[in-house]
Amino acid sequence: MAEPKHLELIAERVERLLLRHEELQRTNALLQDQVSALRTERDSLKSRLNAARSRIDALLDRLPAGNEAETPKDSR
């Protein structure tokens, strides 16, 4: 008589485990989507940073030589 009760407990645990597994799969899918979005954002920011660096380098190249040591005078 204890055997059917034992089987019921096992069946309940299996059901809970299946529900938990499904929940974890959904959570994992959401996290993977977030990681993908963050990677896309990171790549975009890297691209923007490289473009800004290129623009700054181009501006620096346009500066006349010898101005590196000069500092702006305080205008008070």
PDB file of C-alpha atoms in Angstrom, residues 21-75:
ATOM      1  CA  HIS A  21      13.151  22.835 -16.540  1.00  0.00           C
ATOM      2  CA  GLU A  22      10.723  24.710 -18.818  1.00  0.00           C
ATOM      3  CA  GLU A  23      11.080  27.824 -16.675  1.00  0.00           C
ATOM      4  CA  LEU A  24      14.860  27.627 -16.877  1.00  0.00           C
ATOM      5  CA  GLN A  25      14.708  27.164 -20.645  1.00  0.00           C
ATOM      6  CA  ARG A  26      12.591  30.330 -20.981  1.00  0.00           C
ATOM      7  CA  THR A  27      14.940  32.233 -18.673  1.00  0.00           C
ATOM      8  CA  ASN A  28      17.936  31.008 -20.641  1.00  0.00           C
ATOM      9  CA  ALA A  29      16.354  32.119 -23.933  1.00  0.00           C
ATOM     10  CA  LEU A  30      15.716  35.591 -22.478  1.00  0.00           C
ATOM     11  CA  LEU A  31      19.287  35.816 -21.216  1.00  0.00           C
ATOM     12  CA  GLN A  32      20.634  34.749 -24.601  1.00  0.00           C
ATOM     13  CA  ASP A  33      18.569  37.506 -26.226  1.00  0.00           C
ATOM     14  CA  GLN A  34      20.002  40.023 -23.763  1.00  0.00           C
ATOM     15  CA  VAL A  35      23.552  38.851 -24.418  1.00  0.00           C
ATOM     16  CA  SER A  36      22.975  39.165 -28.160  1.00  0.00           C
ATOM     17  CA  ALA A  37      21.582  42.691 -27.758  1.00  0.00           C
ATOM     18  CA  LEU A  38      24.501  43.694 -25.543  1.00  0.00           C
ATOM     19  CA  ARG A  39      26.997  42.293 -28.028  1.00  0.00           C
ATOM     20  CA  THR A  40      25.346  44.295 -30.796  1.00  0.00           C
ATOM     21  CA  GLU A  41      25.453  47.430 -28.645  1.00  0.00           C
ATOM     22  CA  ARG A  42      29.092  46.782 -27.739  1.00  0.00           C
ATOM     23  CA  ASP A  43      30.047  46.334 -31.390  1.00  0.00           C
ATOM     24  CA  SER A  44      28.236  49.549 -32.291  1.00  0.00           C
ATOM     25  CA  LEU A  45      30.009  51.456 -29.520  1.00  0.00           C
ATOM     26  CA  LYS A  46      33.380  50.052 -30.606  1.00  0.00           C
ATOM     27  CA  SER A  47      32.681  51.175 -34.155  1.00  0.00           C
ATOM     28  CA  ARG A  48      31.694  54.655 -33.008  1.00  0.00           C
ATOM     29  CA  LEU A  49      34.807  54.849 -30.823  1.00  0.00           C
ATOM     30  CA  ASN A  50      37.050  53.859 -33.721  1.00  0.00           C
ATOM     31  CA  ALA A  51      35.388  56.435 -35.969  1.00  0.00           C
ATOM     32  CA  ALA A  52      35.888  59.128 -33.313  1.00  0.00           C
ATOM     33  CA  ARG A  53      39.522  58.118 -32.922  1.00  0.00           C
ATOM     34  CA  SER A  54      40.010  58.361 -36.666  1.00  0.00           C
ATOM     35  CA  ARG A  55      38.469  61.835 -36.728  1.00  0.00           C
ATOM     36  CA  ILE A  56      40.679  62.971 -33.837  1.00  0.00           C
ATOM     37  CA  ASP A  57      43.773  61.529 -35.517  1.00  0.00           C
ATOM     38  CA  ALA A  58      42.865  63.355 -38.722  1.00  0.00           C
ATOM     39  CA  LEU A  59      42.440  66.612 -36.805  1.00  0.00           C
ATOM     40  CA  LEU A  60      45.765  66.102 -35.029  1.00  0.00           C
ATOM     41  CA  ASP A  61      47.464  65.478 -38.359  1.00  0.00           C
ATOM     42  CA  ARG A  62      46.143  68.821 -39.617  1.00  0.00           C
ATOM     43  CA  LEU A  63      47.743  70.738 -36.749  1.00  0.00           C
ATOM     44  CA  PRO A  64      50.904  72.585 -37.696  1.00  0.00           C
ATOM     45  CA  ALA A  65      54.133  71.039 -36.452  1.00  0.00           C
ATOM     46  CA  GLY A  66      55.665  72.570 -33.327  1.00  0.00           C
ATOM     47  CA  ASN A  67      52.390  73.368 -31.568  1.00  0.00           C
ATOM     48  CA  GLU A  68      52.590  70.321 -29.332  1.00  0.00           C
ATOM     49  CA  ALA A  69      54.732  72.145 -26.741  1.00  0.00           C
ATOM     50  CA  GLU A  70      52.664  75.343 -26.748  1.00  0.00           C
ATOM     51  CA  THR A  71      49.949  75.820 -24.171  1.00  0.00           C
ATOM     52  CA  PRO A  72      47.121  78.325 -24.355  1.00  0.00           C
ATOM     53  CA  LYS A  73      47.739  81.504 -22.390  1.00  0.00           C
ATOM     54  CA  ASP A  74      45.457  82.318 -19.506  1.00  0.00           C
ATOM     55  CA  SER A  75      43.138  85.144 -20.663  1.00  0.00           C
TER      56      SER A  75
END
